[in-house]
XYZ file of C-alpha atoms in Angstrom:
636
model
C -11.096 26.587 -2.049
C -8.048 25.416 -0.429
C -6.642 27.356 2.723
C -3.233 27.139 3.645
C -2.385 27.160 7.300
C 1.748 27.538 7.950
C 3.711 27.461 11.285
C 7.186 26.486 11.453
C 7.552 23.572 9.476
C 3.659 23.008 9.544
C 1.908 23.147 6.175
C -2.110 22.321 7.177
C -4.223 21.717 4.612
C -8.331 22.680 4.971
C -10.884 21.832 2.462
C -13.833 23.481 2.849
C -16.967 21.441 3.746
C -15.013 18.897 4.942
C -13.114 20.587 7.406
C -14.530 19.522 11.507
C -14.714 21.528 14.158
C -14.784 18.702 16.761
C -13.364 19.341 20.475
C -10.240 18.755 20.505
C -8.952 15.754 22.325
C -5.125 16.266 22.238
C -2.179 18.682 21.110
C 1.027 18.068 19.924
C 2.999 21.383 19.860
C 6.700 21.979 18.907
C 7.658 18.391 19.348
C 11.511 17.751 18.457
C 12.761 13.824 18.877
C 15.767 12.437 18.265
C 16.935 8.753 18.052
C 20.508 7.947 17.612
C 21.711 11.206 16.198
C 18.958 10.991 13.552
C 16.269 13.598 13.716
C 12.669 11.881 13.924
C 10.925 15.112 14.144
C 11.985 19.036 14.199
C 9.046 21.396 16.098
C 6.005 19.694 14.548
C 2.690 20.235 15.702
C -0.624 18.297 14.772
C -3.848 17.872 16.384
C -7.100 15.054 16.859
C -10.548 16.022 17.006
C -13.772 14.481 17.872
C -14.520 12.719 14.717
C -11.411 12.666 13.281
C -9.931 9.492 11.424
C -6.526 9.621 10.453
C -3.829 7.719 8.935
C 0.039 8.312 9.139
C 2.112 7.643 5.995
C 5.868 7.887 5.129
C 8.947 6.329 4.408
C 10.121 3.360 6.676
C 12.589 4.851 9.071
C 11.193 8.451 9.471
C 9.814 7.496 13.167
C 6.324 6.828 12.104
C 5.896 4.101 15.189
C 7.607 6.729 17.526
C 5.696 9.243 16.825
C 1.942 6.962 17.627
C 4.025 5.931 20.841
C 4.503 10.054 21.647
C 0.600 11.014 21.250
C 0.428 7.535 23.318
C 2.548 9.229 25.973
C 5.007 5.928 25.743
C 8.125 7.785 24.668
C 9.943 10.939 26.073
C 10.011 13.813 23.687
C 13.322 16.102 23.772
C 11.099 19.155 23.358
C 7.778 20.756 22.998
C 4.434 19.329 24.797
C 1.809 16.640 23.907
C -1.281 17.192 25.725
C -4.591 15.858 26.079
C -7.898 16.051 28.468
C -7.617 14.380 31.573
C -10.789 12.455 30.779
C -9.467 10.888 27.082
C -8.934 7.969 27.023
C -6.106 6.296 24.621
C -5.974 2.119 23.194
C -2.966 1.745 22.083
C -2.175 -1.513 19.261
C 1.827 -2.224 19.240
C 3.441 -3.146 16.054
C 4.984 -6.268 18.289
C 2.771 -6.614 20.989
C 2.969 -8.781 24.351
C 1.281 -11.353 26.364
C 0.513 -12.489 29.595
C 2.358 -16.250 28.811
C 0.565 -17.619 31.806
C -2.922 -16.241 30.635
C -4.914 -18.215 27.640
C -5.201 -15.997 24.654
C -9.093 -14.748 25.810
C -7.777 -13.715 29.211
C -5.481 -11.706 27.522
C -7.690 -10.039 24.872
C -9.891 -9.626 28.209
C -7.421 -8.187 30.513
C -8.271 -5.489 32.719
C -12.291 -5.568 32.524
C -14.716 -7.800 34.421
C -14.027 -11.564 35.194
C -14.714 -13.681 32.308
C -17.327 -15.572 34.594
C -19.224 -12.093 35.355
C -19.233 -11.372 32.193
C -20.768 -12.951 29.456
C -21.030 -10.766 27.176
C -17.843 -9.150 26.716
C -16.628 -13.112 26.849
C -18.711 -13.806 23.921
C -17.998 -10.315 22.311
C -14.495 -10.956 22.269
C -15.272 -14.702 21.407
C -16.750 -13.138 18.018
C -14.257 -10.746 17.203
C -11.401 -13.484 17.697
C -13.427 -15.922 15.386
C -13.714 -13.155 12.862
C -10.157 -13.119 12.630
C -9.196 -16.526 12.440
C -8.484 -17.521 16.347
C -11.044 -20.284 16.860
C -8.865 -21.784 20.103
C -9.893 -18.813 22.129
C -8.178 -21.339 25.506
C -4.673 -21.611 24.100
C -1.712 -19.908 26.112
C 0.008 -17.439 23.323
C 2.861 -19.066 22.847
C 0.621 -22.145 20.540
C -0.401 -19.174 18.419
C 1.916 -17.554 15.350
C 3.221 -14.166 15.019
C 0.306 -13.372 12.798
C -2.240 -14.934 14.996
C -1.231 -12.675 18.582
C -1.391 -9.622 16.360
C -4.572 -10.414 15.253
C -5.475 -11.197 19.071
C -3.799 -7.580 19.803
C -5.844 -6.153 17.411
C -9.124 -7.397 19.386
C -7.633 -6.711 22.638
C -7.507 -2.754 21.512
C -10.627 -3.106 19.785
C -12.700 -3.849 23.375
C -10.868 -1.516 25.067
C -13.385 1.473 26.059
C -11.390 4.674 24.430
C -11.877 8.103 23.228
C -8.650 7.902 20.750
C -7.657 4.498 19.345
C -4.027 4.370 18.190
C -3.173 1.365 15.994
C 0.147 0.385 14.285
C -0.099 -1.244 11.268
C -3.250 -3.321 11.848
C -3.873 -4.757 9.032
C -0.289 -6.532 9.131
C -1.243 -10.464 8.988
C -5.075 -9.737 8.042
C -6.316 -12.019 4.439
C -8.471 -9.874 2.443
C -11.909 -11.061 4.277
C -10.518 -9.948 7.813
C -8.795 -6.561 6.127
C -12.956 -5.907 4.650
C -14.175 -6.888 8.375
C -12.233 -3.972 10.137
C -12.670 -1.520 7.185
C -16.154 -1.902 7.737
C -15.737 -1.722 11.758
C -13.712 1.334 11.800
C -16.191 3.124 9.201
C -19.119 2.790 11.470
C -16.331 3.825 14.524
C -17.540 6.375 16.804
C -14.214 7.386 18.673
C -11.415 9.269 16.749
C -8.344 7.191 15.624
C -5.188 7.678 14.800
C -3.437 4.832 12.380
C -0.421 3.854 10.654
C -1.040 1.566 7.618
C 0.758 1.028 4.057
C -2.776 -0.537 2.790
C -3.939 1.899 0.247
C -7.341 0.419 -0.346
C -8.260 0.470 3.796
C -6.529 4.033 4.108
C -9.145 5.040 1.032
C -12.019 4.002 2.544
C -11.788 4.525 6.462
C -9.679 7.645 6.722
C -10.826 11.862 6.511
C -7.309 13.065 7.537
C -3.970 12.242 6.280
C -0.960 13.118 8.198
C 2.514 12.952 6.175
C 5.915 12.343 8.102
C 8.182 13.585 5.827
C 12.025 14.844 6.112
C 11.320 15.006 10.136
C 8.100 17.294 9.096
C 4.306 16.819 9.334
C 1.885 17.551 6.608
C -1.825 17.018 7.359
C -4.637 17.094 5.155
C -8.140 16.898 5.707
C -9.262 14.295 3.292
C -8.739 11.139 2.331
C -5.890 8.652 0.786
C -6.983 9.390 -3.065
C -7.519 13.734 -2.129
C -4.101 13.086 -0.292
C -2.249 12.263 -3.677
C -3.823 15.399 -5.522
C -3.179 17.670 -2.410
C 0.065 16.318 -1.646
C 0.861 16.968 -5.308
C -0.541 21.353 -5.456
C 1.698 21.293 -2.142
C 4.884 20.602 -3.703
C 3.597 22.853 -6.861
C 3.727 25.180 -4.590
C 7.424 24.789 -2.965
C 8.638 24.885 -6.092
C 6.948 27.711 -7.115
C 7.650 29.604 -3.998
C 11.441 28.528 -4.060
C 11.463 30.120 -7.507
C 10.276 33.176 -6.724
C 13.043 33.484 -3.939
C 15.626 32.502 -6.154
C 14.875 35.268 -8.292
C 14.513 37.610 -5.547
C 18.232 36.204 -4.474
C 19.751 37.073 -7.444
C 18.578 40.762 -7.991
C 19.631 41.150 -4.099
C 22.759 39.789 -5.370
C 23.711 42.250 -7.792
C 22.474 44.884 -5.826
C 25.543 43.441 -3.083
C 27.988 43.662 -5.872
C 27.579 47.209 -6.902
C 29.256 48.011 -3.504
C 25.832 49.052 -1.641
C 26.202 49.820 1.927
C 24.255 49.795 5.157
C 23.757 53.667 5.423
C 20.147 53.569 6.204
C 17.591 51.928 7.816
C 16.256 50.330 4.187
C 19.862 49.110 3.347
C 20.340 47.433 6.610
C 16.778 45.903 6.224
C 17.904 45.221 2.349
C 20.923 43.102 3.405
C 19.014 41.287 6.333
C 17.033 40.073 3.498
C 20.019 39.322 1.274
C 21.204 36.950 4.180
C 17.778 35.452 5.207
C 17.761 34.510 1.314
C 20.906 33.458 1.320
C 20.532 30.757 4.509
C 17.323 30.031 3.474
C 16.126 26.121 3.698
C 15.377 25.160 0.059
C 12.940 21.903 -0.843
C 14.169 19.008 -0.854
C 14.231 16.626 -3.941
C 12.045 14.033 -3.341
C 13.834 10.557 -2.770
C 12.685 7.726 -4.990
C 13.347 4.439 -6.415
C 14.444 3.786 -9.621
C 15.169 0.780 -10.955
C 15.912 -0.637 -14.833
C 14.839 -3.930 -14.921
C 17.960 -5.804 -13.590
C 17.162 -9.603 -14.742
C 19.065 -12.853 -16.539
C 17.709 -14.669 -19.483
C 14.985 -17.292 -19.888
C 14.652 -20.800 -22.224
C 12.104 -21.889 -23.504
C 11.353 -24.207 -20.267
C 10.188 -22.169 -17.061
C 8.437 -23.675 -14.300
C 6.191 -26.751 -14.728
C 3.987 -28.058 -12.306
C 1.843 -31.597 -12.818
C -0.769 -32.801 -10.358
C 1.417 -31.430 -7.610
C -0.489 -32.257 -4.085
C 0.274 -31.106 -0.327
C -1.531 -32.371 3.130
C -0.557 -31.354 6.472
C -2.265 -34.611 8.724
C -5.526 -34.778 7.760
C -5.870 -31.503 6.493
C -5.479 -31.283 2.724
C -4.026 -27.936 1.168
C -3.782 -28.665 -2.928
C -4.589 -31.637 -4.524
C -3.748 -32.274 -8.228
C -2.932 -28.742 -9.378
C -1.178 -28.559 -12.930
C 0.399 -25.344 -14.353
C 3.068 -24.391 -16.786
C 3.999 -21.003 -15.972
C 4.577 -18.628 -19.027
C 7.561 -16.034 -19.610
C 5.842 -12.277 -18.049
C 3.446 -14.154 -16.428
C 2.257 -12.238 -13.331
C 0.234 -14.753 -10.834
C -1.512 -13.110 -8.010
C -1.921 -16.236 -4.832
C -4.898 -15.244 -2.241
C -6.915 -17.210 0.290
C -7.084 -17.607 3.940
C -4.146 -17.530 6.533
C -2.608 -21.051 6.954
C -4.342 -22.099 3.862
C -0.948 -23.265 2.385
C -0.063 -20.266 0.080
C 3.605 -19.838 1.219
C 3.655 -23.696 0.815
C 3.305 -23.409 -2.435
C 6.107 -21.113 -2.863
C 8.438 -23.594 -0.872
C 7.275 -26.101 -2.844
C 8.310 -24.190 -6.235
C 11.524 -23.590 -4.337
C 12.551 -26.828 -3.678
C 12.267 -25.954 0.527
C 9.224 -28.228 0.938
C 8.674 -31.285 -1.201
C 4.771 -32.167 -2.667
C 3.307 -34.905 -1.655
C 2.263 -36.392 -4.754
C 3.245 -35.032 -8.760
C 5.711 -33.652 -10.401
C 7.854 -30.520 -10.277
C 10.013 -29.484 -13.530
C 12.287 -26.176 -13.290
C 14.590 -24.774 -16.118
C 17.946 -24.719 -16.171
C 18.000 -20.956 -17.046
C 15.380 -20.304 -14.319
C 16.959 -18.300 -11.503
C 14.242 -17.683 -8.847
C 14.620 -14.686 -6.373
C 12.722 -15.160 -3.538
C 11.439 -12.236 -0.938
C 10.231 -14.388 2.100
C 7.518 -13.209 4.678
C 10.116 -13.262 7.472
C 12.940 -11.129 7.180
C 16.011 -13.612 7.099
C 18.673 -13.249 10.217
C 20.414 -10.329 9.023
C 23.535 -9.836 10.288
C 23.472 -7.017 12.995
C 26.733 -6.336 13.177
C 27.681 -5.694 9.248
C 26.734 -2.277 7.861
C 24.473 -1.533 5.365
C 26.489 -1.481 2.367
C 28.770 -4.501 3.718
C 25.959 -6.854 3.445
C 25.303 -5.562 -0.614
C 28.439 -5.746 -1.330
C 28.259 -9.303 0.122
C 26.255 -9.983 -3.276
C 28.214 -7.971 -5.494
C 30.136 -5.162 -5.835
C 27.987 -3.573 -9.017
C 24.858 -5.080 -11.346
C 24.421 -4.726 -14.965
C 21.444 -3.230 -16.215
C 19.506 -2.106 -19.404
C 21.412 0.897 -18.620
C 24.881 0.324 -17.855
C 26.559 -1.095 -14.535
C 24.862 0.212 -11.246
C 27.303 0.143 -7.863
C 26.105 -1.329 -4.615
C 26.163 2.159 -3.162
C 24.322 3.412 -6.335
C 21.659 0.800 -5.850
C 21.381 1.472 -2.314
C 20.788 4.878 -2.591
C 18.273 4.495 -5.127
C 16.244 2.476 -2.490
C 16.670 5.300 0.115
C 19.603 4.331 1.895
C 21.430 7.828 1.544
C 25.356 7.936 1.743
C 25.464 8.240 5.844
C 22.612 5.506 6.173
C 24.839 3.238 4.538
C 27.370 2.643 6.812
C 25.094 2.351 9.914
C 24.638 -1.546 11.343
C 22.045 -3.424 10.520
C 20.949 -3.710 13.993
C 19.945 -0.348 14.290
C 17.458 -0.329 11.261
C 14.008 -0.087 11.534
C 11.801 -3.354 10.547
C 10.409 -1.475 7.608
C 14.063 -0.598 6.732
C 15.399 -4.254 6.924
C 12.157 -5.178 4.948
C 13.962 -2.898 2.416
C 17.346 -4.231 2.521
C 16.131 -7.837 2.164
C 14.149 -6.688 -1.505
C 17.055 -4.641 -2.422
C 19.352 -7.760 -2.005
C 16.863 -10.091 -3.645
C 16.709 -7.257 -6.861
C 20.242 -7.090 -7.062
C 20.534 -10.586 -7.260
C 19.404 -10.359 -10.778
C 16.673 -12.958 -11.236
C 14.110 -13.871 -13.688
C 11.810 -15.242 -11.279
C 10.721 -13.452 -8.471
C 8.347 -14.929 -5.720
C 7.387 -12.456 -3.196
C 5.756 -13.154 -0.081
C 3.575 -10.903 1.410
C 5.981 -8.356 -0.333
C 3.679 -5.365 1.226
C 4.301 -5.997 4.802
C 6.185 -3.633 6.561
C 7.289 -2.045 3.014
C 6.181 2.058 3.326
C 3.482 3.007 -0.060
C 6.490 4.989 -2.109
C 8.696 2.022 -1.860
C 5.506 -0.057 -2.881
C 4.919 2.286 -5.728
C 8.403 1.929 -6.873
C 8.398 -1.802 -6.628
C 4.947 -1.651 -8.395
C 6.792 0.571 -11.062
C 9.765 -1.800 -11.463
C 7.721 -5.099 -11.904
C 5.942 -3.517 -14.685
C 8.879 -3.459 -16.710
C 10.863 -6.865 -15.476
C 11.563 -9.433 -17.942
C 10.293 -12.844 -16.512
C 7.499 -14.384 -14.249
C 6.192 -12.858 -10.903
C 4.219 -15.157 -8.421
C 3.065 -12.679 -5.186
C 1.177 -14.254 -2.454
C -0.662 -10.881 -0.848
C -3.608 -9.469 1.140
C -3.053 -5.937 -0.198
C -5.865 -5.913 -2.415
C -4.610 -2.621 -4.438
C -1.645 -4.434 -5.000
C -2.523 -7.350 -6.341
C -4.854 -5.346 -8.317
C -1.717 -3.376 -9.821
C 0.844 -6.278 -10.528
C -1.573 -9.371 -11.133
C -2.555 -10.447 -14.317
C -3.964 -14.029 -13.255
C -5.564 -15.482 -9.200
C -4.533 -18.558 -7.949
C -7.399 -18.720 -5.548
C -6.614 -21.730 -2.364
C -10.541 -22.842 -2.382
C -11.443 -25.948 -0.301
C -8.431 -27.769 -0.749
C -8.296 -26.419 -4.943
C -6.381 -24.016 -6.231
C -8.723 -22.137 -8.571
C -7.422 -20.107 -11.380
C -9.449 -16.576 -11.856
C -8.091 -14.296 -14.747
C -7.481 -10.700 -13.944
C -6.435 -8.889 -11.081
C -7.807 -9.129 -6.875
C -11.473 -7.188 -7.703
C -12.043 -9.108 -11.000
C -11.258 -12.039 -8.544
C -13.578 -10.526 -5.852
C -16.626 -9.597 -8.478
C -16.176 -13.464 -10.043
C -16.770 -14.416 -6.749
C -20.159 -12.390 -5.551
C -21.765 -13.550 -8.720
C -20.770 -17.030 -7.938
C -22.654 -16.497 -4.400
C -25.658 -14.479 -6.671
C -25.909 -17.930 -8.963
C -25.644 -20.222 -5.812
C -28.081 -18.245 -4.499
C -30.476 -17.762 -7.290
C -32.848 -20.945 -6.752
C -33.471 -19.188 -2.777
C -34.439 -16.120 -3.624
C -31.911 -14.521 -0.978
C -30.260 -11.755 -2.963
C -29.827 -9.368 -0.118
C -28.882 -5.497 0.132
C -25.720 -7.310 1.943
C -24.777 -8.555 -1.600
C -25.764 -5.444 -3.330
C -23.161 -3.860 -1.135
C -20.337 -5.947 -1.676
C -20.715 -5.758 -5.241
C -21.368 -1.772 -5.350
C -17.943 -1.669 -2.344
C -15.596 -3.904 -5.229
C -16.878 -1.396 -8.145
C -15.718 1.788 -6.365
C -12.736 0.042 -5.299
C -11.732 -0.555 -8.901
C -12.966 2.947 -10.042
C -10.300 4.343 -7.391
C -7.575 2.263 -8.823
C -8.037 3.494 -12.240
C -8.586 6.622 -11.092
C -5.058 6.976 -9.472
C -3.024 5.258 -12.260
C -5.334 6.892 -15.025
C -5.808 10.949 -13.357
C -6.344 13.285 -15.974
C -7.043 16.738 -16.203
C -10.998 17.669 -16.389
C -12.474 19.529 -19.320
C -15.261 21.607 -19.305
C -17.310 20.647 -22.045
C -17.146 17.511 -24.415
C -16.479 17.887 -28.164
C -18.787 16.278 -30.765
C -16.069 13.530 -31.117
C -16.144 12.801 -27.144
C -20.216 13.040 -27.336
C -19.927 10.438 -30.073
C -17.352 8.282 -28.161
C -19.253 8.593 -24.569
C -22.167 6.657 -25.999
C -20.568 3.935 -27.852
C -17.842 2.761 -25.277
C -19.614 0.834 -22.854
C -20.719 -1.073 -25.685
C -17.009 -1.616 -27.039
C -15.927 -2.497 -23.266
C -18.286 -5.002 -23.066
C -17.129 -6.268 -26.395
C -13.851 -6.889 -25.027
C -14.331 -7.910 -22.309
C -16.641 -10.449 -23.417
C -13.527 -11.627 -26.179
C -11.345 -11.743 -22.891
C -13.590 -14.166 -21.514
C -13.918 -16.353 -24.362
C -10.104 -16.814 -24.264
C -10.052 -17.446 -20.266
C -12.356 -19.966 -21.142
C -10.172 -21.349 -23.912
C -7.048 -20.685 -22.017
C -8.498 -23.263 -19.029
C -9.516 -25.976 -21.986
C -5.822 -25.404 -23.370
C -3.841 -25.770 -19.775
C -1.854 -28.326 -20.710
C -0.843 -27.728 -24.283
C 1.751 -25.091 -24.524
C 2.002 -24.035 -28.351
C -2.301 -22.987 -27.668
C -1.494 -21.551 -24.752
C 1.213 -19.472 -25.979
C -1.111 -18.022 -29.323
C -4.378 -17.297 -26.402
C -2.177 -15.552 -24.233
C -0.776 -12.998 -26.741
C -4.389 -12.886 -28.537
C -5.446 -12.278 -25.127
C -2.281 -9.337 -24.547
C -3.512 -7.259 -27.162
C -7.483 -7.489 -26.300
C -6.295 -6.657 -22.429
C -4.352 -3.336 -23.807
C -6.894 -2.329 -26.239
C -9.414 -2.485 -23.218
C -7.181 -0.340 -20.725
C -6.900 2.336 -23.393
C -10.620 1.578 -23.532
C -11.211 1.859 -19.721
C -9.005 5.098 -19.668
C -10.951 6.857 -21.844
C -14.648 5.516 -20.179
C -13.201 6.861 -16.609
C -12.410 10.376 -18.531
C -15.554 10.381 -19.854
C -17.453 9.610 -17.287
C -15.740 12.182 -15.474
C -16.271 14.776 -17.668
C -20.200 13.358 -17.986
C -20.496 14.135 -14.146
C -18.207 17.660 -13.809
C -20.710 18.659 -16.555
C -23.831 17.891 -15.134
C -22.658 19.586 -11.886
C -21.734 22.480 -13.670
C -25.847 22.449 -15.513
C -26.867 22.243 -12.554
C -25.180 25.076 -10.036
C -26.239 27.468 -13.186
């Protein structure tokens, strides 16, 4: 049973069994900030307990940062009180944190606890934690290392810090996929509370029991999960609705009762027209703001973009060598690997920026590449919002009709008064925005996105995810956020020892390729471990969840004879096709260079790949149903 907890502007959700009843270790009460005229927050109130692990979501902009800085007692509130035990102590991770520059990066991530020479073991502790994360020059000042690289460093710093709350700001900003695993796994076994903001839907699943929702300068909190947040946060707004009906009914009678000349003679008028007013004045819910976007896009020939035993070496170190592909129209390429493994390179190199070392590099002339870089470019601080769209055009033609640059911006959450604001003032997350709106609107047919999740908030991401299923042309993403890549990507370039490796599928079929690989290497030693049966049991949850939120359905009680029938036959049809998908991969790898083969596997392989997600939507349902039925057998 759900129970509903309200105080002004605080909807609480409780589940049950899941709900703690930890000490609590701080209060916020009636907090009201403003920045700039805007309204962060209006008299919210939340609270941490022992044991809880929580992660803050919302739009870019809201004042998610500001509010981690007010629990961390680093910015002034205008009203209410945060307070917390004298005795609780708070690690706080920056989004852009800073360094001592005359310190090496170890006597940073060391700073404030025992001499390095005293102690060994916090040295070689921190030593670990660093190498974990790619910082293997633990004696370098910070300013040798890259943005990426001190975050990481910021990250361990806050780690080692002894705390009762830990407070981190997008920490899994600049992690590859093995790092983003590491601290899943280290903030699961956690003992301290933590409070987190993160757009990484996958590490929010699996670490966090309490959601907190920023939304239209109010907080939401539920006590679950990222994949019980979606169906809660869903019965919540059933709810306003339904509840905003009922008072719009209630409205109108009162009305009419008004217009028949009814006055305040007695105590139940006066109380009667009270009511008519409160109605009246009353706040109503707001329509929630999304993006939506036709595919805006401009024609492709029959020549996209061709690469031919392209290489790349930095000194000694090699990042590619021979790597041949002729990229197909809708093809939708998915680039992992380790940081500074030469990912972006690639990109550069398809962009012209960077030249290969060896090979060669063949572009059509209809090609028309938009390109969303991992930097934000210098934006102009000065120009407003709509100024710098406008800069690219004044409207965009789409399957729909012509869109305006104040149309477009609007659709991407810049409302009417956020439009003429400066640049300057915008959040990062905001600017992150700006920069893919401007790239959209551009109209491309191309689109190579570069860590395109960073700094992006999940309902933009879910738009974006939404849009590139329906754009006309080729998508190349280089991108730890393994639930993305598992939405958009179709094929894995895979930077492997100086290789690119091609995997089909999305990041898990990538990841489960992979384990088995380490089974087979492994197979002569004898040294399958319960390490191994882990990963691969962690990769098939993580792709149940991702079917499960793109395929929810309803739950029925009992199957029909037809759904009996179906239930035991479909793994064996699933296995059927996926086994014909293989057969093609394999074919498709045979067939790289000749384009009139390639062309017939791909579609064969197009209408395989959608008979099998029908397929795989209907095992989940099943399987679901299998399950609520045996629970239900069994409570009778």
């Amino acid at each position: 049973m759900i129970l509903l907890t309200f105080t002004k502007k605080w909807w609480v959700y409780k589940i049950g069994r899941d709900f703690r009843l930890g000490m609590n270790l701080l209060t916020v009460e009636n907090v009201t900030k403003t920045v700039g005229g805007r309204v962060l927050f209006d008299h919210v109130s939340i609270g941490l307990n022992e044991g809880d692990k929580a992660g803050i979501i919302g739009i870019n902009g809201t004042g998610k940062s500001t509010l981690l800085k007010v629990i961390a007692g680093l910015e002034e509130i205008d009203s209410g009180t945060v307070t917390k035990k004298n005795t609780v102590r708070i690690a706080y991770l920056p989004q852009n944190p800073e360094f001592d520059p005359n310190k090496t990066i170890l006597e940073n991530v060391l700073e404030g606890r025992s001499q390095i020479g005293e102690n060994w073991n916090a040295s070689g502790h921190a030593k670990g934690m660093l190498h974990k994360l790619g910082i293997y020059d633990t004696q370098v000042v910070p300013s040798m290392l890259s943005g990426g690289q001190r975050k990481r460093a910021a990250l361990v710093r806050t780690l080692l810090e002894p705390s009762d709350v830990l407070i981190l700001d997008e920490p899994t900003n600049h992690l590859d996929s093995e790092m983003a695993e590491w601290l899943e796994d280290y903030l699961r076994k956690y003992q301290s509370a933590f409070l987190m903001v993160t757009h990484d839907r996958y590490f929010l699943d699996k670490v966090s029991n309490k959601i907190i929702e920023l939304d239209k300068a109010n907080l939401y909190s539920y006590e679950t999960n990222y994949c019980g947040f979606l169906k809660l946060k869903a019965e919540r707004e059933e709810m306003e609705v339904a509840t905003e009906r009922k008072k719009a009914s209630l409205y109108r009678q009162d009305l009419e009762w008004m217009m028949r000349g009814a006055r305040a003679r007695s105590t139940k008028q006066k109380a009667h027209i009270e009511r008519f007013e409160a109605l009246k004045n009353r706040e109503r819910p707001q329509e929630q703001m999304t993006v939506k976007l036709s595919s805006v896009n401009s024609r492709m020939g029959r020549t996209t973009i061709e690469l031919e035993d392209i290489s790349k070496s930095y000194s000694e170190i090699s990042l590619f060598q021979k790597f041949t592909y002729y990229f197909l129209k809708n093809d939708r390429i998915g680039i992992v690997g380790k940081n500074g493994c030469g990912k972006s390179t690639l990109l550069k190199i398809i962009l012209g920026i960077e030249k290969p070392d060896s090979g060669k590099i063949q572009i059509g002339e209809t090609i028309k590449i938009g390109y969303f870089a991992q930097e934000n470019e210098s934006l102009p601080k000065e120009k407003t919002v709509i100024e710098y769209i406008r800069d690219t055009a004044e409207y965009i033609d789409t399957g729909e009709g012509k869109v305006t640059a104040a149309k477009l911006l609007e659709q991407f959450l810049f409302s009417g008064s956020m439009q003429y604001v400066t640049i300057g003032r915008l959040s990062g997350g905001e600017k992150r925005r700006l920069s893919l709106c401007k790239v959209l609107m551009e109209a491309p047919n191309v689109l190579l996105l570069d860590e395109p999740t960073n700094d992006l908030d999940i309902q933009t991401l879910t738009i974006l995810e939404h849009y590139l299923d329906k754009f006309q042309g080729i998508v190349i993403a280089v991108s730890h956020d393994r639930y993305f890549l598992d939405r958009i990507a179709k094929r894995i370039f895979a930077f492997e020892k100086g290789q690119i490796v091609l995997y089909e599928g999305g990041f898990t079929d990538y990841r489960e390729k992979k384990l088995y690989q380490k089974k087979e290497e492994n197979k002569d030693t004898d040294i399958e471990t319960m390490d191994f049966k882990q990963e691969i049991s962690k990769v098939s949850t993580q792709k149940k969840d991702a079917k499960k939120w793109k395929y929810g359905r309803e739950k029925k009680l009992k199957m029909t004879y037809q759904e009996q029938r179906e239930f035991e036959e479909i793994d064996e049809l699933i296995e059927k096709l996926e086994y014909q998908i293989s057969e093609i991969d394999h074919d498709m790898l045979r067939y790289a260079t000749d384009s009139l083969k390639l062309n017939e596997l791909v579609k064969q392989k197009e209408v395989l790949e959608i008979e099998l997600e029908k397929k795989t939507e209907r095992w989940v349902y099943l399987n679901e149903l299998a399950e609520k039925i045996e629970k239900d057998f069994k409570k009778s």
